[in-house]
Coordinates of N, CA, C and O in Angstrom, one line a residue:
M226 N -13.4 23.5 -55.6 CA -12.4 22.6 -56.1 C -13.0 21.2 -56.0 O -13.5 20.8 -55.0
T227 N -12.9 20.5 -57.1 CA -13.5 19.1 -57.2 C -12.5 18.1 -56.7 O -11.4 18.1 -57.1
P228 N -13.0 17.2 -55.8 CA -12.0 16.2 -55.4 C -11.7 15.2 -56.5 O -12.5 15.0 -57.4
S229 N -10.5 14.7 -56.4 CA -10.0 13.7 -57.4 C -10.6 12.3 -57.1 O -10.8 11.5 -58.0
L230 N -10.9 12.0 -55.9 CA -11.4 10.8 -55.4 C -12.2 11.0 -54.1 O -11.7 11.8 -53.3
T231 N -13.3 10.4 -54.0 CA -14.1 10.4 -52.7 C -14.3 9.0 -52.2 O -14.8 8.1 -53.0
I232 N -14.0 8.8 -51.0 CA -14.1 7.5 -50.3 C -15.0 7.7 -49.1 O -14.6 8.4 -48.2
S233 N -16.1 7.0 -49.0 CA -17.1 7.1 -47.9 C -17.3 8.6 -47.5 O -17.3 8.9 -46.4
G234 N -17.5 9.4 -48.5 CA -17.8 10.8 -48.3 C -16.6 11.7 -48.0 O -16.7 12.9 -47.7
I235 N -15.4 11.1 -47.9 CA -14.2 11.8 -47.6 C -13.6 12.3 -49.0 O -13.2 11.4 -49.8
P236 N -13.5 13.6 -49.2 CA -12.9 14.0 -50.5 C -11.4 14.1 -50.4 O -10.8 14.6 -49.5
F237 N -10.8 13.5 -51.4 CA -9.3 13.6 -51.5 C -8.9 14.4 -52.7 O -9.5 14.3 -53.8
Y238 N -8.0 15.3 -52.5 CA -7.5 16.2 -53.6 C -6.1 16.0 -54.0 O -5.3 15.4 -53.2
D239 N -5.7 16.4 -55.2 CA -4.4 16.3 -55.6 C -3.4 16.9 -54.6 O -3.7 18.1 -54.2
A240 N -2.4 16.2 -54.2 CA -1.4 16.8 -53.3 C -0.5 17.7 -54.1 O -0.3 17.6 -55.3
P241 N 0.0 18.8 -53.4 CA 0.9 19.7 -54.0 C 2.2 19.0 -54.5 O 2.5 18.0 -53.9
S242 N 2.8 19.6 -55.5 CA 4.0 18.9 -56.1 C 5.1 18.6 -55.0 O 5.8 17.6 -55.2
E243 N 5.2 19.4 -54.0 CA 6.3 19.1 -53.0 C 5.9 17.9 -52.1 O 6.7 17.4 -51.3
I244 N 4.6 17.5 -52.1 CA 4.2 16.3 -51.4 C 4.1 15.1 -52.2 O 4.5 14.0 -51.8
E245 N 3.7 15.2 -53.5 CA 3.6 14.1 -54.4 C 5.0 13.6 -54.7 O 5.9 14.3 -54.8
G246 N 5.1 12.3 -54.9 CA 6.5 11.8 -55.1 C 7.4 11.9 -53.9 O 6.9 12.1 -52.8
S247 N 8.6 11.9 -54.1 CA 9.6 12.0 -53.0 C 9.5 13.3 -52.3 O 9.4 14.3 -53.0
P248 N 9.5 13.5 -51.0 CA 9.9 12.5 -50.0 C 8.7 11.6 -49.5 O 8.9 10.7 -48.8
Y249 N 7.5 12.1 -49.8 CA 6.3 11.4 -49.1 C 5.6 10.3 -49.9 O 4.9 9.5 -49.4
W250 N 5.7 10.4 -51.2 CA 5.0 9.4 -52.1 C 3.5 9.4 -51.9 O 2.9 8.4 -51.7
V251 N 2.9 10.6 -52.0 CA 1.5 10.8 -51.8 C 0.9 11.5 -53.0 O 1.4 12.5 -53.4
D252 N -0.1 10.9 -53.6 CA -0.7 11.5 -54.8 C -1.9 12.3 -54.4 O -2.1 13.4 -55.0
L253 N -2.7 11.9 -53.5 CA -3.9 12.6 -53.0 C -3.9 12.7 -51.5 O -3.3 11.9 -50.8
W254 N -4.6 13.8 -51.0 CA -4.7 13.9 -49.6 C -5.9 14.6 -49.2 O -6.6 15.2 -50.0
T255 N -6.3 14.5 -47.9 CA -7.4 15.2 -47.4 C -7.1 15.7 -46.0 O -6.1 15.2 -45.3
D256 N -7.8 16.8 -45.6 CA -7.6 17.3 -44.2 C -8.7 16.9 -43.3 O -9.8 17.0 -43.6
I257 N -8.3 16.3 -42.2 CA -9.2 15.9 -41.2 C -8.8 16.5 -39.8 O -7.7 16.1 -39.3
N258 N -9.5 17.5 -39.4 CA -9.2 18.1 -38.1 C -7.8 18.7 -38.0 O -7.2 18.7 -36.9
G259 N -7.3 19.1 -39.1 CA -6.0 19.7 -39.1 C -4.9 18.7 -39.4 O -3.7 19.1 -39.6
Y260 N -5.2 17.4 -39.5 CA -4.3 16.4 -39.9 C -4.5 16.0 -41.3 O -5.5 16.3 -41.9
K261 N -3.6 15.3 -41.9 CA -3.7 14.9 -43.3 C -3.7 13.4 -43.4 O -3.0 12.7 -42.7
I262 N -4.6 12.8 -44.3 CA -4.5 11.4 -44.7 C -4.1 11.4 -46.1 O -4.6 12.2 -46.9
G263 N -3.1 10.6 -46.4 CA -2.6 10.5 -47.8 C -3.0 9.3 -48.5 O -3.2 8.2 -47.9
L264 N -3.0 9.4 -49.8 CA -3.3 8.2 -50.7 C -2.2 8.1 -51.7 O -1.8 9.1 -52.3
Q265 N -1.6 6.9 -51.9 CA -0.8 6.7 -53.0 C -1.6 5.8 -54.0 O -2.0 4.7 -53.6
V266 N -1.8 6.3 -55.1 CA -2.6 5.6 -56.1 C -1.8 4.8 -57.0 O -0.8 5.2 -57.6
K267 N -2.1 3.5 -57.1 CA -1.4 2.5 -57.9 C -2.4 2.0 -59.0 O -3.6 2.0 -58.8
P268 N -1.9 1.6 -60.1 CA -2.8 1.1 -61.2 C -3.3 -0.3 -60.7 O -2.7 -0.9 -59.9
S269 N -4.4 -0.7 -61.3 CA -5.0 -2.0 -60.9 C -4.1 -3.1 -61.2 O -4.3 -4.2 -60.7
T270 N -3.1 -2.9 -62.1 CA -2.2 -4.0 -62.4 C -1.1 -4.2 -61.3 O -0.3 -5.1 -61.4
Y271 N -1.1 -3.3 -60.3 CA 0.0 -3.3 -59.3 C 0.2 -4.7 -58.7 O 1.3 -5.1 -58.6
K272 N -0.9 -5.3 -58.2 CA -0.8 -6.6 -57.6 C -0.3 -7.7 -58.5 O 0.4 -8.6 -58.1
S273 N -0.8 -7.7 -59.7 CA -0.4 -8.7 -60.7 C 0.9 -8.5 -61.4 O 1.4 -9.4 -62.0
A274 N 1.4 -7.3 -61.3 CA 2.7 -6.9 -62.0 C 3.8 -7.7 -61.3 O 3.7 -8.2 -60.2
N275 N 4.9 -7.8 -62.0 CA 6.1 -8.5 -61.5 C 6.5 -7.8 -60.2 O 6.8 -6.6 -60.2
I276 N 6.3 -8.4 -59.1 CA 6.5 -7.8 -57.8 C 7.9 -7.3 -57.6 O 8.2 -6.4 -56.8
S277 N 8.9 -7.9 -58.3 CA 10.3 -7.4 -58.1 C 10.4 -5.9 -58.6 O 11.3 -5.2 -58.1
I278 N 9.5 -5.4 -59.4 CA 9.5 -4.0 -59.8 C 9.4 -3.1 -58.6 O 9.9 -2.1 -58.5
Y279 N 8.5 -3.6 -57.7 CA 8.2 -2.7 -56.5 C 9.0 -3.1 -55.3 O 8.8 -2.5 -54.2
M280 N 10.0 -3.9 -55.4 CA 10.8 -4.3 -54.3 C 12.1 -3.4 -54.3 O 12.3 -2.6 -55.2
G281 N 12.9 -3.6 -53.3 CA 14.2 -2.9 -53.2 C 14.0 -1.5 -52.8 O 13.2 -1.1 -52.1
K282 N 14.9 -0.7 -53.4 CA 15.0 0.7 -53.1 C 13.7 1.5 -53.2 O 13.4 2.3 -52.4
A283 N 13.0 1.3 -54.3 CA 11.8 2.1 -54.5 C 10.8 1.8 -53.4 O 10.2 2.8 -52.9
R284 N 10.5 0.6 -53.1 CA 9.5 0.2 -52.1 C 10.0 0.7 -50.7 O 9.2 1.3 -50.0
S285 N 11.3 0.6 -50.5 CA 11.9 1.0 -49.2 C 11.7 2.5 -49.1 O 11.4 3.1 -48.0
S286 N 11.9 3.3 -50.2 CA 11.8 4.7 -50.2 C 10.4 5.1 -49.9 O 10.1 6.1 -49.2
E287 N 9.4 4.4 -50.5 CA 8.0 4.7 -50.3 C 7.6 4.5 -48.9 O 7.0 5.4 -48.3
E288 N 8.0 3.4 -48.3 CA 7.7 3.1 -46.9 C 8.3 4.2 -46.0 O 7.6 4.7 -45.0
K289 N 9.5 4.6 -46.2 CA 10.1 5.7 -45.4 C 9.4 7.0 -45.6 O 9.1 7.7 -44.6
G290 N 9.0 7.3 -46.8 CA 8.2 8.5 -47.1 C 6.8 8.5 -46.4 O 6.4 9.5 -45.8
H291 N 6.2 7.3 -46.3 CA 4.9 7.2 -45.6 C 5.1 7.4 -44.1 O 4.2 8.1 -43.5
K292 N 6.2 7.0 -43.6 CA 6.4 7.2 -42.1 C 6.7 8.7 -41.9 O 6.3 9.2 -40.9
E293 N 7.4 9.3 -42.8 CA 7.7 10.8 -42.7 C 6.4 11.6 -42.8 O 6.2 12.5 -42.1
F294 N 5.5 11.1 -43.7 CA 4.2 11.8 -43.8 C 3.4 11.7 -42.5 O 2.9 12.7 -42.0
L295 N 3.4 10.5 -41.9 CA 2.7 10.3 -40.6 C 3.3 11.3 -39.6 O 2.6 11.9 -38.8
R296 N 4.6 11.3 -39.5 CA 5.3 12.2 -38.5 C 5.0 13.7 -38.8 O 4.7 14.4 -37.9
D297 N 5.0 14.1 -40.0 CA 4.9 15.5 -40.4 C 3.4 16.0 -40.4 O 3.1 17.1 -40.1
F298 N 2.5 15.1 -40.8 CA 1.1 15.5 -41.0 C 0.1 14.8 -40.1 O -1.1 15.1 -40.1
G299 N 0.5 13.8 -39.4 CA -0.3 13.2 -38.3 C -1.2 12.1 -38.8 O -1.8 11.4 -38.0
G300 N -1.4 11.8 -40.1 CA -2.2 10.7 -40.6 C -1.5 9.7 -41.4 O -0.3 10.0 -41.9
K301 N -2.1 8.6 -41.6 CA -1.4 7.5 -42.4 C -1.6 7.8 -43.9 O -2.4 8.5 -44.3
V302 N -0.7 7.0 -44.6 CA -0.8 7.0 -46.1 C -1.3 5.6 -46.4 O -0.8 4.6 -45.9
F303 N -2.3 5.5 -47.3 CA -2.9 4.2 -47.8 C -2.6 4.1 -49.3 O -2.7 5.0 -50.0
I304 N -2.2 2.9 -49.7 CA -2.0 2.6 -51.1 C -3.4 2.1 -51.6 O -3.9 1.1 -51.0
V305 N -3.9 2.8 -52.6 CA -5.2 2.4 -53.2 C -5.0 2.1 -54.7 O -4.2 2.6 -55.3
M306 N -5.9 1.2 -55.1 CA -6.0 0.8 -56.5 C -7.5 1.0 -56.9 O -8.2 0.0 -57.0
P307 N -7.9 2.2 -57.2 CA -9.3 2.4 -57.5 C -9.7 1.8 -58.9 O -8.9 1.9 -59.8
V308 N -10.8 1.2 -58.9 CA -11.4 0.7 -60.1 C -12.7 1.4 -60.4 O -13.6 1.4 -59.5
N309 N -12.7 2.2 -61.4 CA -13.9 3.1 -61.7 C -14.2 4.0 -60.5 O -15.4 4.2 -60.2
G310 N -13.2 4.5 -59.9 CA -13.3 5.5 -58.8 C -13.7 4.8 -57.4 O -14.0 5.5 -56.5
V311 N -13.6 3.5 -57.4 CA -14.0 2.8 -56.1 C -12.8 2.0 -55.6 O -12.1 1.3 -56.4
V312 N -12.5 2.1 -54.3 CA -11.4 1.3 -53.7 C -12.0 0.1 -53.0 O -13.2 0.0 -52.8
S313 N -11.2 -0.9 -52.7 CA -11.7 -2.1 -52.0 C -12.3 -1.7 -50.7 O -12.0 -0.8 -50.0
K314 N -13.3 -2.6 -50.3 CA -14.0 -2.4 -49.0 C -13.0 -2.4 -47.8 O -13.1 -1.7 -46.8
E315 N -12.0 -3.3 -47.9 CA -11.0 -3.4 -46.8 C -10.2 -2.1 -46.7 O -10.1 -1.6 -45.5
I316 N -9.8 -1.5 -47.7 CA -9.0 -0.2 -47.7 C -10.0 0.9 -47.2 O -9.6 1.7 -46.4
E317 N -11.2 0.9 -47.7 CA -12.2 1.9 -47.4 C -12.4 1.9 -45.8 O -12.4 2.9 -45.2
K318 N -12.5 0.7 -45.2 CA -12.7 0.6 -43.8 C -11.5 1.2 -43.0 O -11.7 1.8 -42.0
K319 N -10.3 0.9 -43.5 CA -9.1 1.4 -42.9 C -9.0 2.9 -42.9 O -8.6 3.6 -42.0
I320 N -9.4 3.5 -44.1 CA -9.4 5.0 -44.3 C -10.4 5.6 -43.3 O -10.2 6.6 -42.7
V321 N -11.6 5.0 -43.3 CA -12.7 5.6 -42.4 C -12.2 5.5 -40.9 O -12.4 6.4 -40.1
A322 N -11.6 4.4 -40.5 CA -11.1 4.2 -39.2 C -10.0 5.3 -38.9 O -10.0 5.9 -37.8
E323 N -9.2 5.6 -39.8 CA -8.1 6.6 -39.6 C -8.8 8.0 -39.5 O -8.4 8.8 -38.6
R324 N -9.8 8.2 -40.3 CA -10.5 9.5 -40.2 C -11.2 9.6 -38.8 O -11.1 10.7 -38.1
N325 N -11.8 8.6 -38.4 CA -12.5 8.6 -37.1 C -11.5 8.8 -35.9 O -11.8 9.5 -35.0
L326 N -10.3 8.2 -36.0 CA -9.3 8.4 -35.0 C -8.8 9.9 -35.0 O -8.7 10.5 -33.9
L327 N -8.6 10.4 -36.2 CA -8.1 11.8 -36.2 C -9.2 12.8 -35.7 O -8.8 13.8 -35.1
L328 N -10.4 12.5 -35.9 CA -11.5 13.3 -35.4 C -11.6 13.3 -33.9 O -12.1 14.3 -33.3
K329 N -11.1 12.3 -33.2 CA -11.1 12.2 -31.8 C -9.9 13.0 -31.2 O -10.0 13.3 -30.0
L330 N -8.9 13.3 -32.0 CA -7.7 14.0 -31.4 C -8.0 15.5 -31.3 O -8.9 16.0 -32.0
S331 N -7.3 16.2 -30.5 CA -7.4 17.7 -30.5 C -7.0 18.2 -31.8 O -6.1 17.7 -32.5
P332 N -7.8 19.2 -32.3 CA -7.4 19.8 -33.6 C -6.0 20.2 -33.7 O -5.4 20.8 -32.8
K333 N -5.4 19.9 -34.8 CA -4.0 20.3 -35.1 C -4.0 21.7 -35.7 O -4.7 21.9 -36.6
K334 N -3.1 22.5 -35.2 CA -3.0 23.9 -35.7 C -2.0 24.0 -36.8 O -1.0 23.3 -36.9

């Protein structure tokens, strides 16, 4: 299976339909030591778009879903805006730090 996105050697795959969208708002995920890290992929226009589009119920629902993902799968969800398959260095560092943290935990069954 070919990953949809690779970040610092970490392959991310399409999340199953029950994970994608509500309730978790995760498009891609990866398994690290039995835990999952999720990615919510946004278009590059996300930051420059009218911010009110992303405010209110939709944004609140996404944040709630990301907290539920952390509770249910043990890893964080990161919002990424890849440009030509590359995410920002800042987000990349956060994802690598999360991977390293999960690798230090006892494997999740």
